[in-house]
JSON list of C-alpha atoms in Angstrom, two decimals:
[
{"chain": "M", "resi": 1, "resn": "ASN", "atom": "CA", "xyz": [0.00, 0.00, 0.00]},
{"chain": "M", "resi": 2, "resn": "VAL", "atom": "CA", "xyz": [2.95, 2.32, 0.48]},
{"chain": "M", "resi": 3, "resn": "LEU", "atom": "CA", "xyz": [3.70, 1.78, -3.19]},
{"chain": "M", "resi": 4, "resn": "TYR", "atom": "CA", "xyz": [0.24, 3.19, -3.97]},
{"chain": "M", "resi": 5, "resn": "LEU", "atom": "CA", "xyz": [1.08, 6.34, -2.05]},
{"chain": "M", "resi": 6, "resn": "GLU", "atom": "CA", "xyz": [4.44, 6.65, -3.79]},
{"chain": "M", "resi": 7, "resn": "ASP", "atom": "CA", "xyz": [2.75, 6.24, -7.18]},
{"chain": "M", "resi": 8, "resn": "ILE", "atom": "CA", "xyz": [0.14, 8.90, -6.37]},
{"chain": "M", "resi": 9, "resn": "TYR", "atom": "CA", "xyz": [2.86, 11.24, -5.13]},
{"chain": "M", "resi": 10, "resn": "ARG", "atom": "CA", "xyz": [4.92, 10.66, -8.28]},
{"chain": "M", "resi": 11, "resn": "VAL", "atom": "CA", "xyz": [1.95, 11.39, -10.57]},
{"chain": "M", "resi": 12, "resn": "ASN", "atom": "CA", "xyz": [1.07, 14.46, -8.50]},
{"chain": "M", "resi": 13, "resn": "LYS", "atom": "CA", "xyz": [4.59, 15.84, -8.97]},
{"chain": "M", "resi": 14, "resn": "LEU", "atom": "CA", "xyz": [4.45, 15.14, -12.71]},
{"chain": "M", "resi": 15, "resn": "ILE", "atom": "CA", "xyz": [1.18, 17.07, -12.91]},
{"chain": "M", "resi": 16, "resn": "GLU", "atom": "CA", "xyz": [2.58, 19.95, -10.82]},
{"chain": "M", "resi": 17, "resn": "ASN", "atom": "CA", "xyz": [5.67, 20.18, -13.05]},
{"chain": "M", "resi": 18, "resn": "GLY", "atom": "CA", "xyz": [3.54, 20.13, -16.18]},
{"chain": "M", "resi": 19, "resn": "ASP", "atom": "CA", "xyz": [4.98, 16.84, -17.40]},
{"chain": "M", "resi": 20, "resn": "ILE", "atom": "CA", "xyz": [1.45, 15.41, -17.47]},
{"chain": "M", "resi": 21, "resn": "ARG", "atom": "CA", "xyz": [-1.25, 17.67, -18.92]},
{"chain": "M", "resi": 22, "resn": "THR", "atom": "CA", "xyz": [-4.11, 15.21, -19.27]},
{"chain": "M", "resi": 23, "resn": "ILE", "atom": "CA", "xyz": [-5.14, 12.16, -17.32]},
{"chain": "M", "resi": 24, "resn": "LYS", "atom": "CA", "xyz": [-7.75, 9.53, -18.14]},
{"chain": "M", "resi": 25, "resn": "VAL", "atom": "CA", "xyz": [-10.81, 9.07, -15.93]},
{"chain": "M", "resi": 26, "resn": "LYS", "atom": "CA", "xyz": [-9.87, 5.41, -15.59]},
{"chain": "M", "resi": 27, "resn": "ASP", "atom": "CA", "xyz": [-6.47, 6.44, -14.15]},
{"chain": "M", "resi": 28, "resn": "ILE", "atom": "CA", "xyz": [-8.08, 8.95, -11.77]},
{"chain": "M", "resi": 29, "resn": "GLU", "atom": "CA", "xyz": [-10.44, 6.26, -10.51]},
{"chain": "M", "resi": 30, "resn": "ARG", "atom": "CA", "xyz": [-7.50, 3.89, -10.00]},
{"chain": "M", "resi": 31, "resn": "TYR", "atom": "CA", "xyz": [-5.61, 6.54, -8.00]},
{"chain": "M", "resi": 32, "resn": "ILE", "atom": "CA", "xyz": [-8.68, 7.31, -5.88]},
{"chain": "M", "resi": 33, "resn": "SER", "atom": "CA", "xyz": [-9.16, 3.59, -5.21]},
{"chain": "M", "resi": 34, "resn": "ARG", "atom": "CA", "xyz": [-5.50, 3.22, -4.25]},
{"chain": "M", "resi": 35, "resn": "GLY", "atom": "CA", "xyz": [-5.72, 6.29, -2.03]},
{"chain": "M", "resi": 36, "resn": "MET", "atom": "CA", "xyz": [-8.75, 4.86, -0.23]},
{"chain": "M", "resi": 37, "resn": "LYS", "atom": "CA", "xyz": [-6.99, 1.52, 0.27]},
{"chain": "M", "resi": 38, "resn": "PHE", "atom": "CA", "xyz": [-3.98, 3.34, 1.69]},
{"chain": "M", "resi": 39, "resn": "ILE", "atom": "CA", "xyz": [-6.17, 5.31, 4.11]},
{"chain": "M", "resi": 40, "resn": "GLU", "atom": "CA", "xyz": [-7.94, 2.12, 5.22]},
{"chain": "M", "resi": 41, "resn": "SER", "atom": "CA", "xyz": [-4.65, 0.37, 5.89]},
{"chain": "M", "resi": 42, "resn": "MET", "atom": "CA", "xyz": [-3.39, 3.37, 7.89]},
{"chain": "M", "resi": 43, "resn": "GLU", "atom": "CA", "xyz": [-6.59, 3.39, 9.97]},
{"chain": "M", "resi": 44, "resn": "LYS", "atom": "CA", "xyz": [-6.12, -0.31, 10.73]},
{"chain": "M", "resi": 45, "resn": "LEU", "atom": "CA", "xyz": [-2.49, 0.30, 11.65]},
{"chain": "M", "resi": 46, "resn": "PHE", "atom": "CA", "xyz": [-3.41, 3.15, 14.01]},
{"chain": "M", "resi": 47, "resn": "GLU", "atom": "CA", "xyz": [-6.09, 0.96, 15.60]},
{"chain": "M", "resi": 48, "resn": "ARG", "atom": "CA", "xyz": [-3.59, -1.85, 16.21]},
{"chain": "M", "resi": 49, "resn": "LEU", "atom": "CA", "xyz": [-1.07, 0.62, 17.66]},
{"chain": "M", "resi": 50, "resn": "GLU", "atom": "CA", "xyz": [-3.71, 2.12, 19.96]},
{"chain": "M", "resi": 51, "resn": "ILE", "atom": "CA", "xyz": [-4.68, -1.34, 21.23]},
{"chain": "M", "resi": 52, "resn": "LYS", "atom": "CA", "xyz": [-1.02, -2.19, 21.83]},
{"chain": "M", "resi": 53, "resn": "LYS", "atom": "CA", "xyz": [-0.57, 1.08, 23.73]},
{"chain": "M", "resi": 54, "resn": "LYS", "atom": "CA", "xyz": [-3.61, 0.41, 25.91]},
{"chain": "M", "resi": 55, "resn": "LYS", "atom": "CA", "xyz": [-2.47, -3.13, 26.66]},
{"chain": "M", "resi": 56, "resn": "GLY", "atom": "CA", "xyz": [0.92, -1.74, 27.65]},
{"chain": "M", "resi": 57, "resn": "ILE", "atom": "CA", "xyz": [-0.67, 0.80, 30.01]},
{"chain": "M", "resi": 58, "resn": "ILE", "atom": "CA", "xyz": [-2.73, -1.87, 31.73]},
{"chain": "M", "resi": 59, "resn": "LYS", "atom": "CA", "xyz": [0.17, -4.33, 31.97]},
{"chain": "M", "resi": 60, "resn": "LYS", "atom": "CA", "xyz": [2.47, -1.67, 33.40]},
{"chain": "M", "resi": 61, "resn": "SER", "atom": "CA", "xyz": [-0.22, -0.57, 35.87]},
{"chain": "M", "resi": 62, "resn": "HIS", "atom": "CA", "xyz": [-0.77, -4.19, 36.89]},
{"chain": "M", "resi": 63, "resn": "ASP", "atom": "CA", "xyz": [2.94, -4.86, 37.38]},
{"chain": "M", "resi": 64, "resn": "LYS", "atom": "CA", "xyz": [3.48, -1.69, 39.44]},
{"chain": "M", "resi": 65, "resn": "MET", "atom": "CA", "xyz": [0.35, -2.32, 41.46]},
{"chain": "M", "resi": 66, "resn": "MET", "atom": "CA", "xyz": [1.35, -5.87, 42.30]},
{"chain": "M", "resi": 67, "resn": "LYS", "atom": "CA", "xyz": [4.80, -4.72, 43.36]},
{"chain": "M", "resi": 68, "resn": "ILE", "atom": "CA", "xyz": [3.23, -2.13, 45.66]},
{"chain": "M", "resi": 69, "resn": "ALA", "atom": "CA", "xyz": [0.72, -4.63, 47.09]},
{"chain": "M", "resi": 70, "resn": "ILE", "atom": "CA", "xyz": [3.41, -7.24, 47.72]},
{"chain": "M", "resi": 71, "resn": "ASN", "atom": "CA", "xyz": [5.51, -4.64, 49.53]},
{"chain": "M", "resi": 72, "resn": "VAL", "atom": "CA", "xyz": [2.53, -3.73, 51.70]},
{"chain": "M", "resi": 73, "resn": "LEU", "atom": "CA", "xyz": [2.01, -7.40, 52.54]},
{"chain": "M", "resi": 74, "resn": "LYS", "atom": "CA", "xyz": [5.73, -7.74, 53.33]},
{"chain": "M", "resi": 75, "resn": "SER", "atom": "CA", "xyz": [5.44, -4.88, 55.80]},
{"chain": "M", "resi": 76, "resn": "PHE", "atom": "CA", "xyz": [2.98, -7.15, 57.68]},
{"chain": "M", "resi": 77, "resn": "ASN", "atom": "CA", "xyz": [5.30, -10.18, 57.21]},
{"chain": "M", "resi": 78, "resn": "ILE", "atom": "CA", "xyz": [2.84, -11.76, 54.79]},
{"chain": "M", "resi": 79, "resn": "LYS", "atom": "CA", "xyz": [3.80, -13.51, 51.57]},
{"chain": "M", "resi": 80, "resn": "ALA", "atom": "CA", "xyz": [1.53, -14.04, 48.56]},
{"chain": "M", "resi": 81, "resn": "LYS", "atom": "CA", "xyz": [1.81, -16.60, 45.77]},
{"chain": "M", "resi": 82, "resn": "ASN", "atom": "CA", "xyz": [-0.17, -14.95, 42.97]},
{"chain": "M", "resi": 83, "resn": "ASP", "atom": "CA", "xyz": [-2.59, -12.14, 42.16]},
{"chain": "M", "resi": 84, "resn": "LYS", "atom": "CA", "xyz": [-5.62, -13.85, 43.74]},
{"chain": "M", "resi": 85, "resn": "ASP", "atom": "CA", "xyz": [-3.62, -14.63, 46.86]},
{"chain": "M", "resi": 86, "resn": "VAL", "atom": "CA", "xyz": [-2.55, -10.97, 47.10]},
{"chain": "M", "resi": 87, "resn": "VAL", "atom": "CA", "xyz": [-6.21, -9.86, 46.99]},
{"chain": "M", "resi": 88, "resn": "ARG", "atom": "CA", "xyz": [-7.25, -12.50, 49.52]},
{"chain": "M", "resi": 89, "resn": "LYS", "atom": "CA", "xyz": [-4.51, -11.51, 51.96]},
{"chain": "M", "resi": 90, "resn": "LEU", "atom": "CA", "xyz": [-5.16, -7.81, 51.50]},
{"chain": "M", "resi": 91, "resn": "ASN", "atom": "CA", "xyz": [-8.84, -8.45, 52.24]},
{"chain": "M", "resi": 92, "resn": "SER", "atom": "CA", "xyz": [-7.80, -10.04, 55.52]},
{"chain": "M", "resi": 93, "resn": "LEU", "atom": "CA", "xyz": [-5.91, -6.83, 56.35]},
{"chain": "M", "resi": 94, "resn": "VAL", "atom": "CA", "xyz": [-9.03, -4.83, 55.50]},
{"chain": "M", "resi": 95, "resn": "LYS", "atom": "CA", "xyz": [-11.10, -6.97, 57.90]},
{"chain": "M", "resi": 96, "resn": "LYS", "atom": "CA", "xyz": [-8.54, -6.33, 60.64]},
{"chain": "M", "resi": 97, "resn": "GLY", "atom": "CA", "xyz": [-8.74, -2.60, 59.96]},
{"chain": "M", "resi": 98, "resn": "TYR", "atom": "CA", "xyz": [-5.12, -2.21, 58.82]},
{"chain": "M", "resi": 99, "resn": "ILE", "atom": "CA", "xyz": [-5.88, -0.97, 55.31]},
{"chain": "M", "resi": 100, "resn": "THR", "atom": "CA", "xyz": [-8.78, 0.72, 53.59]},
{"chain": "M", "resi": 101, "resn": "PRO", "atom": "CA", "xyz": [-11.16, -1.28, 51.36]},
{"chain": "M", "resi": 102, "resn": "LEU", "atom": "CA", "xyz": [-10.47, 1.29, 48.63]},
{"chain": "M", "resi": 103, "resn": "TYR", "atom": "CA", "xyz": [-6.96, -0.14, 48.32]},
{"chain": "M", "resi": 104, "resn": "VAL", "atom": "CA", "xyz": [-8.33, -3.59, 47.47]},
{"chain": "M", "resi": 105, "resn": "GLU", "atom": "CA", "xyz": [-10.99, -2.16, 45.14]},
{"chain": "M", "resi": 106, "resn": "PHE", "atom": "CA", "xyz": [-8.32, -0.41, 43.04]},
{"chain": "M", "resi": 107, "resn": "ILE", "atom": "CA", "xyz": [-6.33, -3.63, 42.86]},
{"chain": "M", "resi": 108, "resn": "LYS", "atom": "CA", "xyz": [-9.37, -5.70, 41.87]},
{"chain": "M", "resi": 109, "resn": "HIS", "atom": "CA", "xyz": [-10.28, -3.18, 39.18]},
{"chain": "M", "resi": 110, "resn": "ILE", "atom": "CA", "xyz": [-6.82, -3.30, 37.60]},
{"chain": "M", "resi": 111, "resn": "LEU", "atom": "CA", "xyz": [-6.77, -7.11, 37.87]},
{"chain": "M", "resi": 112, "resn": "ASP", "atom": "CA", "xyz": [-10.14, -7.25, 36.11]},
{"chain": "M", "resi": 113, "resn": "MET", "atom": "CA", "xyz": [-8.81, -5.04, 33.31]},
{"chain": "M", "resi": 114, "resn": "LYS", "atom": "CA", "xyz": [-5.70, -7.18, 32.94]},
{"chain": "M", "resi": 115, "resn": "ASN", "atom": "CA", "xyz": [-7.80, -10.34, 32.84]},
{"chain": "M", "resi": 116, "resn": "GLU", "atom": "CA", "xyz": [-9.95, -8.83, 30.08]},
{"chain": "M", "resi": 117, "resn": "ILE", "atom": "CA", "xyz": [-6.93, -7.95, 27.92]},
{"chain": "M", "resi": 118, "resn": "ASP", "atom": "CA", "xyz": [-5.47, -11.41, 28.55]},
{"chain": "M", "resi": 119, "resn": "LYS", "atom": "CA", "xyz": [-8.72, -12.82, 27.14]},
{"chain": "M", "resi": 120, "resn": "GLY", "atom": "CA", "xyz": [-8.54, -10.39, 24.21]},
{"chain": "M", "resi": 121, "resn": "ASN", "atom": "CA", "xyz": [-11.58, -8.41, 25.35]},
{"chain": "M", "resi": 122, "resn": "MET", "atom": "CA", "xyz": [-10.27, -4.88, 24.81]},
{"chain": "M", "resi": 123, "resn": "LYS", "atom": "CA", "xyz": [-13.70, -3.76, 23.56]},
{"chain": "M", "resi": 124, "resn": "PHE", "atom": "CA", "xyz": [-15.19, -4.08, 27.05]},
{"chain": "M", "resi": 125, "resn": "LEU", "atom": "CA", "xyz": [-12.68, -1.70, 28.61]},
{"chain": "M", "resi": 126, "resn": "SER", "atom": "CA", "xyz": [-13.48, 1.99, 28.60]},
{"chain": "M", "resi": 127, "resn": "GLU", "atom": "CA", "xyz": [-10.88, 4.56, 27.57]},
{"chain": "M", "resi": 128, "resn": "LYS", "atom": "CA", "xyz": [-11.44, 6.26, 30.90]},
{"chain": "M", "resi": 129, "resn": "ASP", "atom": "CA", "xyz": [-10.65, 3.13, 32.92]},
{"chain": "M", "resi": 130, "resn": "ILE", "atom": "CA", "xyz": [-7.57, 2.33, 30.89]},
{"chain": "M", "resi": 131, "resn": "TYR", "atom": "CA", "xyz": [-6.05, 5.77, 31.30]},
{"chain": "M", "resi": 132, "resn": "ASN", "atom": "CA", "xyz": [-7.25, 6.06, 34.92]},
{"chain": "M", "resi": 133, "resn": "SER", "atom": "CA", "xyz": [-5.36, 2.87, 35.77]},
{"chain": "M", "resi": 134, "resn": "ARG", "atom": "CA", "xyz": [-2.27, 5.08, 36.07]},
{"chain": "M", "resi": 135, "resn": "MET", "atom": "CA", "xyz": [-4.08, 7.21, 38.62]},
{"chain": "M", "resi": 136, "resn": "TYR", "atom": "CA", "xyz": [-5.10, 4.09, 40.54]},
{"chain": "M", "resi": 137, "resn": "VAL", "atom": "CA", "xyz": [-1.45, 3.07, 40.78]},
{"chain": "M", "resi": 138, "resn": "LYS", "atom": "CA", "xyz": [-0.44, 6.55, 42.01]},
{"chain": "M", "resi": 139, "resn": "THR", "atom": "CA", "xyz": [-3.18, 6.36, 44.64]},
{"chain": "M", "resi": 140, "resn": "LEU", "atom": "CA", "xyz": [-1.99, 2.90, 45.70]},
{"chain": "M", "resi": 141, "resn": "GLU", "atom": "CA", "xyz": [1.56, 4.24, 45.99]},
{"chain": "M", "resi": 142, "resn": "SER", "atom": "CA", "xyz": [0.32, 7.01, 48.30]},
{"chain": "M", "resi": 143, "resn": "LEU", "atom": "CA", "xyz": [-1.75, 4.60, 50.37]},
{"chain": "M", "resi": 144, "resn": "SER", "atom": "CA", "xyz": [1.14, 2.16, 50.69]},
{"chain": "M", "resi": 145, "resn": "GLU", "atom": "CA", "xyz": [3.41, 4.98, 51.91]},
{"chain": "M", "resi": 146, "resn": "MET", "atom": "CA", "xyz": [0.81, 5.87, 54.54]},
{"chain": "M", "resi": 147, "resn": "ILE", "atom": "CA", "xyz": [0.61, 2.23, 55.63]},
{"chain": "M", "resi": 148, "resn": "LYS", "atom": "CA", "xyz": [4.39, 1.95, 55.86]},
{"chain": "M", "resi": 149, "resn": "ASN", "atom": "CA", "xyz": [4.59, 5.16, 57.90]},
{"chain": "M", "resi": 150, "resn": "GLU", "atom": "CA", "xyz": [1.87, 3.93, 60.28]},
{"chain": "M", "resi": 151, "resn": "LYS", "atom": "CA", "xyz": [3.73, 0.64, 60.74]},
{"chain": "M", "resi": 152, "resn": "LYS", "atom": "CA", "xyz": [6.88, 2.47, 61.97]}
]
């Protein structure tokens, strides 16, 4: 499809320079068709890049969030095996009054988003949630600092 664009550009320059003075309708239609195909392929490329970017945001948010959560658990001398175990053990800290339920809700929300992208269900995730996942991580960082300071 890049060749189509190069061909259109070449013909355009020939017309601008006066090297081509007339052009057949058939050729114009072919160039329009090629131009439309090029635009379609660029739209698909941008869509794939946007999906990749969103997946990266969620994965990075998940990884940071899990690191923070594991560090919070460590400050209580608790170890976790996996994501579900982290949530379960954090819930036990909520029940004991050591951490706020909001902390666990943020973690569950990011885990849900990551699970959806792992299943290939990007369509079910809102733009707002994807980009807010960064804010959730920042909030978790602040909460974990408060927890660490209270533990001292």
